[in-house]
CSV table of C-alpha atoms and ligand atoms in Angstrom, one decimal:
chain,number,residue,atom,x,y,z
A,911,MET,CA,-114.8,-98.9,-28.8
A,912,ALA,CA,-115.0,-99.5,-32.4
A,913,LEU,CA,-117.5,-101.9,-34.3
A,914,ASN,CA,-116.8,-105.4,-34.4
A,915,VAL,CA,-117.9,-105.6,-38.2
A,916,GLU,CA,-117.1,-109.4,-38.0
A,917,ASN,CA,-120.0,-110.5,-35.2
A,918,ILE,CA,-121.7,-107.8,-36.9
A,919,ARG,CA,-121.5,-110.1,-40.4
A,920,ALA,CA,-122.1,-113.0,-38.9
A,921,GLU,CA,-125.4,-112.0,-38.3
A,922,PHE,CA,-126.4,-111.2,-41.5
A,923,PRO,CA,-126.8,-115.3,-43.3
A,924,ILE,CA,-127.0,-113.8,-46.4
A,925,LEU,CA,-123.2,-112.2,-46.6
A,926,SER,CA,-121.5,-116.1,-46.3
A,927,THR,CA,-123.6,-117.1,-49.6
A,928,LYS,CA,-121.7,-116.9,-52.9
A,929,VAL,CA,-122.6,-115.6,-56.5
A,930,GLY,CA,-121.2,-118.5,-58.8
A,931,LYS,CA,-117.8,-119.5,-56.7
A,932,TYR,CA,-117.0,-116.1,-55.5
A,933,PRO,CA,-118.1,-115.1,-52.5
A,934,LEU,CA,-120.6,-112.3,-52.6
A,935,VAL,CA,-119.6,-108.4,-52.1
A,936,TYR,CA,-122.7,-107.1,-51.7
A,937,PHE,CA,-122.5,-102.9,-52.5
A,938,ASP,CA,-126.2,-101.9,-53.1
A,939,ASN,CA,-127.4,-101.0,-49.5
A,940,GLY,CA,-128.5,-98.0,-51.4
A,941,ALA,CA,-131.4,-99.8,-52.8
A,942,THR,CA,-131.9,-102.3,-49.7
A,943,SER,CA,-130.2,-103.4,-47.6
A,944,GLU,CA,-129.7,-107.4,-46.0
A,945,LYS,CA,-131.2,-108.4,-43.0
A,946,PRO,CA,-130.5,-109.6,-39.9
A,947,THR,CA,-130.9,-112.6,-37.7
A,948,ALA,CA,-133.2,-111.3,-35.8
A,949,VAL,CA,-135.2,-110.0,-37.9
A,950,ILE,CA,-135.8,-112.9,-40.2
A,951,ASN,CA,-136.7,-114.9,-37.2
A,952,ARG,CA,-139.0,-112.2,-36.2
A,953,VAL,CA,-140.9,-113.0,-39.6
A,954,SER,CA,-140.8,-116.5,-39.2
A,955,LYS,CA,-142.1,-116.2,-35.7
A,956,TYR,CA,-145.0,-113.9,-36.5
A,957,TYR,CA,-146.0,-116.4,-38.7
A,958,ARG,CA,-145.4,-119.4,-36.5
A,959,GLU,CA,-147.2,-118.5,-33.4
A,960,GLU,CA,-148.7,-115.2,-33.6
A,961,ASN,CA,-150.7,-114.7,-36.9
A,962,ALA,CA,-154.3,-112.8,-36.3
A,963,ASN,CA,-155.4,-109.6,-37.9
A,964,ILE,CA,-154.9,-106.7,-35.7
A,965,HIS,CA,-157.6,-104.2,-33.8
A,966,ARG,CA,-160.1,-106.6,-34.2
A,967,GLY,CA,-160.3,-109.9,-32.1
A,968,VAL,CA,-160.8,-110.0,-28.4
A,969,HIS,CA,-159.3,-113.3,-29.2
A,970,HIS,CA,-155.9,-114.1,-27.9
A,971,LEU,CA,-153.4,-114.3,-30.6
A,972,SER,CA,-155.0,-110.6,-32.0
A,973,GLN,CA,-154.3,-109.1,-29.1
A,974,ILE,CA,-150.4,-110.3,-29.0
A,975,SER,CA,-150.7,-109.0,-32.4
A,976,THR,CA,-152.2,-105.3,-31.9
A,977,THR,CA,-149.9,-105.6,-29.0
A,978,ASN,CA,-146.7,-106.1,-30.7
A,979,TYR,CA,-147.9,-104.0,-34.1
A,980,GLU,CA,-147.8,-101.8,-31.5
A,981,ASN,CA,-145.3,-101.8,-29.4
A,982,ALA,CA,-143.4,-101.5,-32.9
A,983,ARG,CA,-144.8,-98.0,-33.2
A,984,HIS,CA,-143.4,-97.3,-29.9
A,985,SER,CA,-139.7,-97.9,-30.5
A,986,ILE,CA,-139.7,-96.3,-33.6
A,987,GLN,CA,-141.1,-93.5,-32.5
A,988,ALA,CA,-138.4,-93.4,-29.8
A,989,PHE,CA,-135.7,-93.9,-32.7
A,990,ILE,CA,-137.3,-90.9,-34.7
A,991,GLY,CA,-137.4,-88.9,-31.4
A,992,ALA,CA,-141.7,-88.5,-32.3
A,993,LYS,CA,-143.2,-86.7,-29.8
A,994,LYS,CA,-146.6,-89.5,-30.0
A,995,SER,CA,-147.0,-92.2,-31.1
A,996,SER,CA,-150.0,-91.2,-33.1
A,997,GLU,CA,-147.9,-89.3,-35.2
A,998,VAL,CA,-146.1,-92.2,-36.7
A,999,ILE,CA,-147.8,-93.6,-39.2
A,1000,PHE,CA,-147.0,-97.2,-40.9
A,1001,THR,CA,-147.1,-96.7,-44.7
A,1002,SER,CA,-145.7,-99.1,-47.1
A,1003,GLY,CA,-142.6,-97.4,-47.7
A,1004,THR,CA,-141.4,-94.0,-48.5
A,1005,THR,CA,-143.2,-93.8,-52.2
A,1006,GLU,CA,-146.4,-94.3,-50.3
A,1007,GLY,CA,-145.4,-91.7,-47.3
A,1008,ILE,CA,-144.9,-89.1,-50.3
A,1009,ASN,CA,-147.7,-89.5,-51.9
A,1010,LEU,CA,-150.1,-89.5,-48.5
A,1011,VAL,CA,-148.7,-86.1,-47.7
A,1012,ALA,CA,-149.2,-85.2,-51.3
A,1013,GLN,CA,-152.9,-86.4,-51.7
A,1014,CYS,CA,-154.0,-84.8,-48.3
A,1015,TYR,CA,-151.6,-82.0,-47.0
A,1016,GLY,CA,-152.4,-81.4,-51.2
A,1017,GLU,CA,-156.4,-80.8,-50.0
A,1018,LEU,CA,-155.3,-77.9,-48.3
A,1019,LEU,CA,-153.7,-76.4,-51.0
A,1020,SER,CA,-155.3,-73.9,-53.4
A,1021,LYS,CA,-154.0,-72.6,-56.8
A,1022,GLY,CA,-151.0,-70.2,-57.4
A,1023,ASP,CA,-149.4,-72.2,-53.9
A,1024,GLU,CA,-146.1,-73.2,-54.4
A,1025,ILE,CA,-144.1,-75.9,-53.5
A,1026,ILE,CA,-140.1,-76.5,-53.7
A,1027,ILE,CA,-138.2,-79.6,-54.4
A,1028,THR,CA,-134.9,-80.0,-55.5
A,1029,GLU,CA,-132.9,-80.8,-58.1
A,1030,MET,CA,-131.6,-84.4,-56.6
A,1031,GLU,CA,-134.5,-85.9,-55.6
A,1032,HIS,CA,-135.7,-89.4,-56.3
A,1033,HIS,CA,-138.0,-89.7,-59.0
A,1034,SER,CA,-140.9,-90.9,-55.9
A,1035,ASN,CA,-140.0,-87.4,-54.4
A,1036,ILE,CA,-140.4,-85.2,-57.7
A,1037,VAL,CA,-143.8,-87.8,-59.7
A,1038,PRO,CA,-145.8,-86.5,-56.5
A,1039,TRP,CA,-145.5,-83.2,-56.3
A,1040,GLN,CA,-145.8,-82.8,-60.9
A,1041,MET,CA,-149.4,-85.2,-60.3
A,1042,LEU,CA,-150.2,-82.6,-57.7
A,1043,ALA,CA,-149.0,-79.3,-59.4
A,1044,GLU,CA,-151.2,-80.0,-62.3
A,1045,ARG,CA,-154.0,-81.1,-60.1
A,1046,LYS,CA,-154.4,-78.5,-58.1
A,1047,GLY,CA,-152.7,-76.0,-60.5
A,1048,LEU,CA,-149.6,-75.5,-58.4
A,1049,ASP,CA,-146.3,-74.3,-59.0
A,1050,LEU,CA,-143.5,-76.9,-58.7
A,1051,LYS,CA,-139.7,-75.3,-58.4
A,1052,PHE,CA,-136.4,-77.2,-58.2
A,1053,ILE,CA,-133.3,-75.9,-55.9
A,1054,PRO,CA,-130.8,-76.6,-58.7
A,1055,LEU,CA,-127.3,-78.2,-58.0
A,1056,LYS,CA,-123.9,-77.5,-58.7
A,1057,GLU,CA,-120.9,-79.3,-60.2
A,1058,ASN,CA,-120.1,-81.1,-56.6
A,1059,GLY,CA,-123.4,-82.4,-56.4
A,1060,THR,CA,-124.4,-80.5,-53.2
A,1061,LEU,CA,-127.7,-77.6,-52.8
A,1062,ASP,CA,-127.2,-74.0,-54.5
A,1063,MET,CA,-128.5,-72.5,-51.2
A,1064,ASN,CA,-128.3,-69.2,-52.4
A,1065,ALA,CA,-130.4,-69.7,-55.5
A,1066,PHE,CA,-132.7,-71.0,-52.7
A,1067,GLU,CA,-133.5,-68.1,-50.6
A,1068,GLY,CA,-134.3,-67.1,-53.7
A,1069,LEU,CA,-137.5,-69.4,-54.8
A,1070,LEU,CA,-138.6,-69.0,-51.0
A,1071,THR,CA,-141.9,-66.4,-51.4
A,1072,ASN,CA,-145.0,-66.3,-49.0
A,1073,LYS,CA,-146.6,-68.5,-51.5
A,1074,THR,CA,-144.6,-71.8,-51.0
A,1075,LYS,CA,-146.6,-73.8,-49.0
A,1076,LEU,CA,-144.3,-76.7,-48.0
A,1077,VAL,CA,-140.5,-77.4,-49.3
A,1078,ALA,CA,-139.9,-81.2,-49.7
A,1079,PHE,CA,-136.3,-82.3,-49.7
A,1080,THR,CA,-133.8,-86.0,-49.5
A,1081,HIS,CA,-131.4,-85.8,-46.4
A,1082,ILE,CA,-129.2,-87.5,-48.5
A,1083,SER,CA,-128.9,-87.9,-52.3
A,1084,ASN,CA,-129.2,-91.5,-52.5
A,1085,SER,CA,-127.0,-91.2,-56.5
A,1086,LEU,CA,-124.6,-89.0,-55.5
A,1087,GLY,CA,-124.4,-89.6,-51.3
A,1088,THR,CA,-124.5,-85.6,-50.9
A,1089,ILE,CA,-125.4,-84.8,-47.3
A,1090,ASN,CA,-128.1,-82.0,-47.6
A,1091,PRO,CA,-127.7,-78.6,-44.5
A,1092,ILE,CA,-131.4,-79.8,-43.5
A,1093,GLU,CA,-130.8,-77.7,-40.2
A,1094,GLU,CA,-130.7,-74.4,-43.0
A,1095,LEU,CA,-133.9,-75.7,-45.4
A,1096,ILE,CA,-135.6,-76.1,-42.5
A,1097,GLU,CA,-135.3,-73.0,-40.8
A,1098,LYS,CA,-135.5,-71.2,-43.7
A,1099,SER,CA,-138.2,-72.6,-45.3
A,1100,HIS,CA,-140.5,-72.1,-41.3
A,1101,HIS,CA,-139.1,-68.2,-42.1
A,1102,VAL,CA,-141.9,-68.0,-44.9
A,1103,GLY,CA,-143.9,-70.3,-42.9
A,1104,ALA,CA,-143.7,-73.1,-45.4
A,1105,LYS,CA,-144.5,-77.0,-44.0
A,1106,VAL,CA,-141.2,-78.7,-44.3
A,1107,LEU,CA,-140.9,-82.6,-45.5
A,1108,ILE,CA,-137.9,-84.6,-45.4
A,1109,ASP,CA,-137.1,-87.7,-47.7
A,1110,ALA,CA,-134.8,-89.6,-44.8
A,1111,ALA,CA,-134.5,-93.0,-46.9
A,1112,GLN,CA,-130.8,-92.9,-47.3
A,1113,SER,CA,-130.0,-91.7,-44.5
A,1114,LEU,CA,-131.6,-93.1,-40.7
A,1115,GLN,CA,-129.5,-96.2,-41.6
A,1116,HIS,CA,-126.5,-94.5,-41.1
A,1117,CYS,CA,-126.9,-91.6,-38.9
A,1118,LYS,CA,-129.1,-90.0,-36.1
A,1119,VAL,CA,-131.7,-88.1,-36.9
A,1120,ASN,CA,-134.4,-86.5,-34.4
A,1121,VAL,CA,-137.5,-85.0,-36.0
A,1122,GLN,CA,-138.3,-82.7,-32.6
A,1123,GLU,CA,-134.5,-81.2,-32.8
A,1124,LEU,CA,-135.2,-80.3,-36.2
A,1125,ASP,CA,-138.6,-79.4,-35.7
A,1126,CYS,CA,-139.6,-80.9,-39.2
A,1127,ASP,CA,-143.5,-81.6,-40.0
A,1128,PHE,CA,-143.1,-84.5,-42.2
A,1129,LEU,CA,-140.2,-87.0,-42.9
A,1130,VAL,CA,-141.0,-90.5,-44.4
A,1131,PHE,CA,-138.6,-93.4,-44.7
A,1132,SER,CA,-139.0,-97.1,-45.7
A,1133,GLY,CA,-138.8,-100.5,-44.1
A,1134,HIS,CA,-136.3,-102.6,-46.2
A,1135,LYS,CA,-133.4,-99.5,-46.7
A,1136,VAL,CA,-133.4,-100.4,-41.9
A,1137,PHE,CA,-132.6,-103.6,-42.4
A,1138,GLY,CA,-136.1,-104.2,-41.9
A,1139,PRO,CA,-138.6,-105.8,-44.6
A,1140,THR,CA,-140.2,-104.2,-47.7
A,1141,GLY,CA,-143.1,-103.3,-48.3
A,1142,VAL,CA,-143.8,-101.5,-44.9
A,1143,GLY,CA,-142.6,-97.5,-44.3
A,1144,ILE,CA,-142.8,-94.8,-41.8
A,1145,LEU,CA,-144.4,-91.4,-42.5
A,1146,TYR,CA,-143.6,-89.0,-38.9
A,1147,GLY,CA,-145.7,-85.9,-39.4
A,1148,LYS,CA,-146.6,-82.9,-36.6
A,1149,GLU,CA,-150.0,-83.8,-34.9
A,1150,ASP,CA,-152.0,-80.2,-35.5
A,1151,ILE,CA,-151.3,-80.8,-39.7
A,1152,LEU,CA,-151.9,-84.8,-39.6
A,1153,ASN,CA,-155.6,-83.7,-37.8
A,1154,GLN,CA,-156.4,-81.1,-41.0
A,1155,MET,CA,-155.9,-83.6,-43.3
A,1156,PRO,CA,-158.5,-85.6,-45.0
A,1157,PRO,CA,-157.6,-89.0,-45.5
A,1158,TYR,CA,-157.0,-90.2,-49.0
A,1159,LYS,CA,-157.8,-94.5,-48.2
A,1160,GLY,CA,-161.1,-95.3,-46.9
A,1161,GLY,CA,-161.6,-98.1,-45.5
A,1162,GLY,CA,-161.8,-100.3,-42.5
A,1163,ASP,CA,-160.0,-99.6,-39.1
A,1164,MET,CA,-159.5,-96.0,-40.4
A,1165,ILE,CA,-163.0,-94.4,-39.4
A,1166,LYS,CA,-164.8,-94.4,-35.9
A,1167,GLU,CA,-168.7,-94.8,-37.5
A,1168,VAL,CA,-170.2,-95.6,-40.4
A,1169,SER,CA,-173.6,-94.8,-41.6
A,1170,MET,CA,-175.0,-95.3,-45.1
A,1171,SER,CA,-175.3,-90.9,-45.1
A,1172,LYS,CA,-171.8,-90.3,-43.5
A,1173,THR,CA,-168.7,-91.5,-41.9
A,1174,ILE,CA,-167.0,-90.0,-39.4
A,1175,TYR,CA,-163.3,-90.4,-39.0
A,1176,ASN,CA,-161.4,-92.4,-37.1
A,1177,ASP,CA,-158.1,-90.9,-34.7
A,1178,LEU,CA,-154.9,-90.7,-35.4
A,1179,PRO,CA,-153.0,-92.4,-36.6
A,1180,HIS,CA,-155.7,-95.1,-38.1
A,1181,LYS,CA,-157.6,-92.4,-39.4
A,1182,PHE,CA,-154.4,-92.6,-42.0
A,1183,GLU,CA,-154.3,-96.8,-41.9
A,1184,ALA,CA,-156.9,-98.0,-43.9
A,1185,GLY,CA,-157.5,-101.9,-44.5
A,1186,THR,CA,-155.5,-104.7,-42.6
A,1187,PRO,CA,-151.5,-102.8,-43.1
A,1188,ASN,CA,-148.4,-105.0,-43.1
A,1189,ILE,CA,-148.7,-106.7,-40.2
A,1190,VAL,CA,-145.6,-108.5,-39.4
A,1191,GLY,CA,-143.6,-105.8,-41.6
A,1192,GLY,CA,-144.2,-103.3,-39.3
A,1193,ILE,CA,-143.8,-105.6,-36.4
A,1194,ALA,CA,-140.2,-106.5,-38.1
A,1195,LEU,CA,-139.5,-103.0,-38.5
A,1196,GLY,CA,-139.2,-102.6,-34.5
A,1197,THR,CA,-137.2,-105.5,-34.0
A,1198,ALA,CA,-134.3,-103.6,-36.8
A,1199,ILE,CA,-134.7,-101.0,-35.3
A,1200,ASP,CA,-134.6,-102.0,-31.8
A,1201,TRP,CA,-131.4,-104.1,-33.3
A,1202,LEU,CA,-130.1,-100.8,-34.6
A,1203,ASN,CA,-130.4,-99.4,-32.0
A,1204,GLN,CA,-127.8,-101.7,-30.0
A,1205,PHE,CA,-124.7,-99.8,-31.9
A,1206,ASP,CA,-123.8,-95.9,-30.9
A,1207,PHE,CA,-124.0,-94.2,-34.6
A,1208,ASN,CA,-120.9,-91.3,-34.7
A,1209,GLU,CA,-118.6,-95.1,-34.5
A,1210,ILE,CA,-121.3,-96.2,-37.3
A,1211,GLU,CA,-120.5,-92.8,-39.7
A,1212,ALA,CA,-117.0,-93.2,-38.5
A,1213,TYR,CA,-116.4,-96.6,-39.7
A,1214,GLU,CA,-118.6,-95.8,-43.3
A,1215,HIS,CA,-116.6,-92.4,-43.8
A,1216,GLU,CA,-113.3,-94.7,-43.4
A,1217,LEU,CA,-114.7,-97.3,-45.8
A,1218,LEU,CA,-115.8,-94.2,-48.4
A,1219,ALA,CA,-112.4,-92.8,-47.7
A,1220,TYR,CA,-110.7,-96.0,-48.6
A,1221,ALA,CA,-112.7,-96.7,-51.6
A,1222,THR,CA,-113.0,-93.7,-53.2
A,1223,THR,CA,-108.8,-92.9,-52.7
A,1224,LYS,CA,-108.4,-96.8,-54.2
A,1225,ILE,CA,-110.6,-96.1,-57.2
A,1226,LYS,CA,-109.0,-93.0,-58.3
A,1227,GLU,CA,-106.2,-95.7,-58.8
A,1228,ILE,CA,-108.2,-96.2,-62.1
A,1229,ASP,CA,-107.5,-94.5,-65.1
A,1230,GLY,CA,-110.4,-92.0,-66.4
A,1231,VAL,CA,-112.1,-92.8,-63.6
A,1232,MET,CA,-114.8,-89.7,-63.2
A,1233,ILE,CA,-117.1,-89.5,-59.3
A,1234,TYR,CA,-120.3,-87.8,-59.2
A,1235,GLY,CA,-120.9,-86.2,-55.9
A,1236,THR,CA,-117.8,-84.9,-54.5
A,1237,ALA,CA,-119.5,-82.6,-51.4
A,1238,GLU,CA,-117.6,-81.8,-48.7
A,1239,ASN,CA,-119.9,-83.9,-46.4
A,1240,LYS,CA,-121.1,-86.7,-47.9
A,1241,SER,CA,-122.8,-90.3,-46.7
A,1242,SER,CA,-121.3,-93.7,-48.3
A,1243,ILE,CA,-121.8,-93.7,-51.6
A,1244,LEU,CA,-119.7,-93.7,-54.2
A,1245,SER,CA,-121.3,-93.0,-57.9
A,1246,PHE,CA,-118.7,-92.7,-60.7
A,1247,LEU,CA,-118.3,-93.8,-64.5
A,1248,ILE,CA,-114.8,-94.9,-66.4
A,1249,ASP,CA,-114.5,-92.9,-69.7
A,1250,ASP,CA,-116.8,-93.6,-71.7
A,1251,LEU,CA,-117.5,-97.4,-70.8
A,1252,HIS,CA,-120.7,-98.2,-70.2
A,1253,PRO,CA,-122.4,-98.4,-66.9
A,1254,TYR,CA,-124.3,-102.1,-67.6
A,1255,ASP,CA,-121.4,-103.6,-68.9
A,1256,ILE,CA,-119.2,-102.9,-65.8
A,1257,GLY,CA,-122.3,-104.0,-63.7
A,1258,THR,CA,-122.2,-106.9,-65.4
A,1259,LEU,CA,-118.8,-107.9,-65.3
A,1260,LEU,CA,-118.5,-107.1,-61.5
A,1261,ASN,CA,-121.6,-109.6,-61.5
A,1262,GLN,CA,-119.6,-112.3,-63.1
A,1263,GLN,CA,-116.8,-111.8,-60.4
A,1264,GLY,CA,-119.6,-111.8,-57.2
A,1265,ILE,CA,-120.3,-108.3,-56.6
A,1266,ALA,CA,-123.6,-106.1,-56.1
A,1267,VAL,CA,-123.4,-102.9,-57.5
A,1268,ARG,CA,-126.7,-100.6,-58.6
A,1269,THR,CA,-126.3,-99.5,-62.3
A,1270,GLY,CA,-128.0,-96.9,-64.1
A,1271,HIS,CA,-129.8,-93.7,-63.2
A,1272,HIS,CA,-131.1,-94.3,-59.5
A,1273,CYS,CA,-134.3,-93.3,-60.2
A,1274,THR,CA,-132.7,-89.4,-60.4
A,1275,GLN,CA,-132.7,-88.5,-64.3
A,1276,PRO,CA,-132.8,-85.1,-63.7
A,1277,VAL,CA,-129.4,-85.8,-61.9
A,1278,MET,CA,-128.1,-87.6,-64.6
A,1279,ASP,CA,-129.2,-84.6,-66.9
A,1280,PHE,CA,-127.8,-82.4,-64.9
A,1281,PHE,CA,-123.9,-84.5,-65.4
A,1282,LYS,CA,-125.1,-84.6,-68.9
A,1283,ILE,CA,-124.2,-88.6,-68.4
A,1284,PRO,CA,-126.9,-91.6,-69.1
A,1285,GLY,CA,-126.5,-92.8,-65.4
A,1286,THR,CA,-123.2,-94.7,-62.6
A,1287,ILE,CA,-121.8,-97.2,-62.3
A,1288,ARG,CA,-123.0,-97.0,-57.7
A,1289,ALA,CA,-121.2,-98.5,-54.6
A,1290,SER,CA,-123.3,-97.9,-51.4
A,1291,PHE,CA,-121.6,-99.1,-47.8
A,1292,SER,CA,-123.2,-100.8,-45.3
A,1293,PHE,CA,-121.1,-100.5,-41.6
A,1294,TYR,CA,-121.3,-104.8,-42.3
A,1295,ASN,CA,-119.3,-104.2,-45.0
A,1296,THR,CA,-115.1,-104.0,-45.0
A,1297,LYS,CA,-111.9,-102.2,-46.7
A,1298,GLU,CA,-111.0,-106.2,-48.0
A,1299,GLU,CA,-114.7,-106.3,-49.3
A,1300,ILE,CA,-113.4,-102.7,-51.7
A,1301,ASP,CA,-109.9,-104.3,-51.7
A,1302,VAL,CA,-112.0,-107.3,-54.4
A,1303,PHE,CA,-113.9,-104.6,-56.0
A,1304,ILE,CA,-111.0,-102.9,-57.0
A,1305,THR,CA,-109.2,-105.6,-58.9
A,1306,ALA,CA,-112.8,-107.0,-59.6
A,1307,LEU,CA,-112.8,-103.4,-62.0
A,1308,LYS,CA,-109.7,-103.2,-62.3
A,1309,LYS,CA,-110.0,-106.3,-64.3
A,1310,ALA,CA,-113.4,-105.4,-65.8
A,1311,VAL,CA,-112.0,-102.4,-67.0
A,1312,SER,CA,-109.5,-104.3,-68.7
A,1313,MET,CA,-111.4,-106.4,-70.7
A,1314,LEU,CA,-113.4,-103.2,-72.0
A,1315,ARG,CA,-110.6,-101.4,-73.0
B,271,PLP,C1,-135.6,-95.8,-51.9
B,271,PLP,C2,-136.0,-94.7,-51.9
B,271,PLP,C3,-136.9,-93.6,-52.5
B,271,PLP,C4,-138.5,-94.6,-52.0
B,271,PLP,O1,-138.1,-95.3,-51.6
B,271,PLP,P1,-139.1,-97.0,-51.6
B,271,PLP,O2,-139.0,-98.5,-50.7
B,271,PLP,O3,-139.0,-97.6,-53.0
B,271,PLP,O4,-141.1,-96.1,-51.6
B,271,PLP,C5,-137.1,-92.2,-52.2
B,271,PLP,N1,-136.2,-91.4,-51.9
B,271,PLP,C6,-134.8,-92.1,-51.5
B,271,PLP,C7,-133.9,-91.0,-51.5
B,271,PLP,C8,-134.4,-93.2,-51.9
B,271,PLP,O5,-133.7,-93.6,-51.8
């Protein structure tokens, strides 16, 4: 059975809106996904019928909110295949998840220890490690890129030593679309005793990921890229490692007992969830995950691959097109330049025709440095996009190019 894209589109009110007189063509899914009615309604229902603080009150609404929030945690646990729901920690997003690990796992590291990341990371998987390396006197190393936008796995083996304590990498590159060989990266990292963090910000909306099968130590993602709200995300961590890590935010909900002289921390997951969280965000992220779960990921992958292949063939009809990221194993992200035309100018002309793409460095400046370019134009597809939209995009792109040449 194939996906019924027309029915899926009907669940996203924004997809039938217009930009000026043009129907919206939303190809900026790498930056954030649009939201289905189920998620929009869940947010509204929470504020209309359920709003109360969680883990605190004995009253009716507080109990409802607490139950719904914890049920969302269970949905997410099942979705990523975690052994226990206490290994699923609510954060504000991928960025906070990585910062949490850098701060708290970082506390267990000492001078001379080594961390390996890659040249294709999003800035949020670079800067926290640079800050940690400086604070603790650690060595930070980068797995280099190859011309087709894949990782140099031979070079990776040369970087691993018995001082390597953590290897952190993205599952799918947000600027190139490359799908990394995460099983091999995990196995080789574990071989020297290093822990592994996966940045799954670009993957859970496209393919099935199971943290126990992968045996990764940490995995982070953002709610807003998987059809959920902004301001909420998940850090998965293995229980024994999370238990060893000290918390980094102090406050309500993360404590068992506070006296003037000392504090006893709460158990997982609450130890890392200080303060009133994004309650509605967490609940609606659960709704987004439940919504996503009705689909077969093999069908999503096949359809998105078809969109990518179609767009790639079509865009090559345009003279002077250069595609960045030509890995065989690639997600539905198409990054390109046309001659020396500025990405911003093309993005502006596409916007004037109702088309949303991202232009710039996509928070991956080292990737742009590698290719010696200032940025790219990025069209990133979701399974609610269509070939007809790609046709509109290609026609608009040709028009933009003819205006600029
Ligand atoms: C979007 C993204 C991030 C950052 O996510 P936030 O939601 O901004 O915290 C990190 N890594 C990758 C690969 C991303 O695509």
